[in-house]
Coordinates of C-alpha atoms in Angstrom, one line a residue:
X535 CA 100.2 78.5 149.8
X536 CA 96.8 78.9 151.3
X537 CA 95.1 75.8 152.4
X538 CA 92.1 75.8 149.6
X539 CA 95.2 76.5 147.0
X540 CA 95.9 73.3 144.7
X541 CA 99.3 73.2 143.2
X542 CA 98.2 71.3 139.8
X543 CA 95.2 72.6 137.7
X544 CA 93.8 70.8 134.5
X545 CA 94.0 73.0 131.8
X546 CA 93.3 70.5 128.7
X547 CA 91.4 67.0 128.9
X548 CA 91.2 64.9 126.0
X549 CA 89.5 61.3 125.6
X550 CA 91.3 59.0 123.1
X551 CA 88.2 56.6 123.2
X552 CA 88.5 53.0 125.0
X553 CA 88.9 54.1 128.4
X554 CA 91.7 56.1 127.7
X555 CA 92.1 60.1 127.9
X556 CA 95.5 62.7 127.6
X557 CA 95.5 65.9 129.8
X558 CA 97.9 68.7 130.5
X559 CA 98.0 69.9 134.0
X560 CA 100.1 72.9 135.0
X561 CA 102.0 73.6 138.1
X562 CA 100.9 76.7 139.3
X563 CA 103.7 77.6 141.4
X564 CA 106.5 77.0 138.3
X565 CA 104.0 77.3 135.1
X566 CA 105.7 73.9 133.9
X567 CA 103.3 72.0 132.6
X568 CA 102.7 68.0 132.2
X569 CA 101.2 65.5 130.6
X570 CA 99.2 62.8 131.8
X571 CA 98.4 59.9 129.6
X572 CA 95.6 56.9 131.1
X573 CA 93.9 54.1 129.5
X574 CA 93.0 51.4 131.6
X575 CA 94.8 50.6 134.7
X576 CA 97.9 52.5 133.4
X577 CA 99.3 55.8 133.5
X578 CA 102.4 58.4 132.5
X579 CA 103.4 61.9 133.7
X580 CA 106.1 63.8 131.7
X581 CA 106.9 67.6 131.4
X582 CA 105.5 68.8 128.1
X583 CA 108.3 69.9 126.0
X584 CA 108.6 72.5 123.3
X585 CA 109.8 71.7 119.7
X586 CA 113.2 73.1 121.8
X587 CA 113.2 70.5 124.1
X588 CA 112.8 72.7 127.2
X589 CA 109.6 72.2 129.5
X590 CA 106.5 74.0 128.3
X591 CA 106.0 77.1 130.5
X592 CA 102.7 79.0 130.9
X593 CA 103.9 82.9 130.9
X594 CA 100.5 83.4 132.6
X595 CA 101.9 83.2 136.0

């Protein structure tokens, strides 16, 4: 991976109002892609899953 290469890329950003926001970054290496929940001084990461229950991955790749 080349220096100027970033693993993660934002490929949805949502705000929920009150500070807080969901987006859905995507590894580019794998094509798994996560979810990022904030509001306030908190925060989550999980894989995005499928109505399968496998990880979410962007064929893209």
């Amino acid at each position: 991976m080349a220096r100027n290469d970033k693993r993660f890329e934002k490929v949805h950003s949502q705000s929920m109002g009150f500070g807080s926001s969901v987006e859905i970054l995507r590894d580019t290496q794998t094509g798994v892609c996560y979810l990022w929940r904030s509001g306030g001084y908190a925060g989550g990461l999980t894989a995005l899953l499928g109505a399968d229950g496998k990880p979410v991955v962007d064929p893209s790749l």
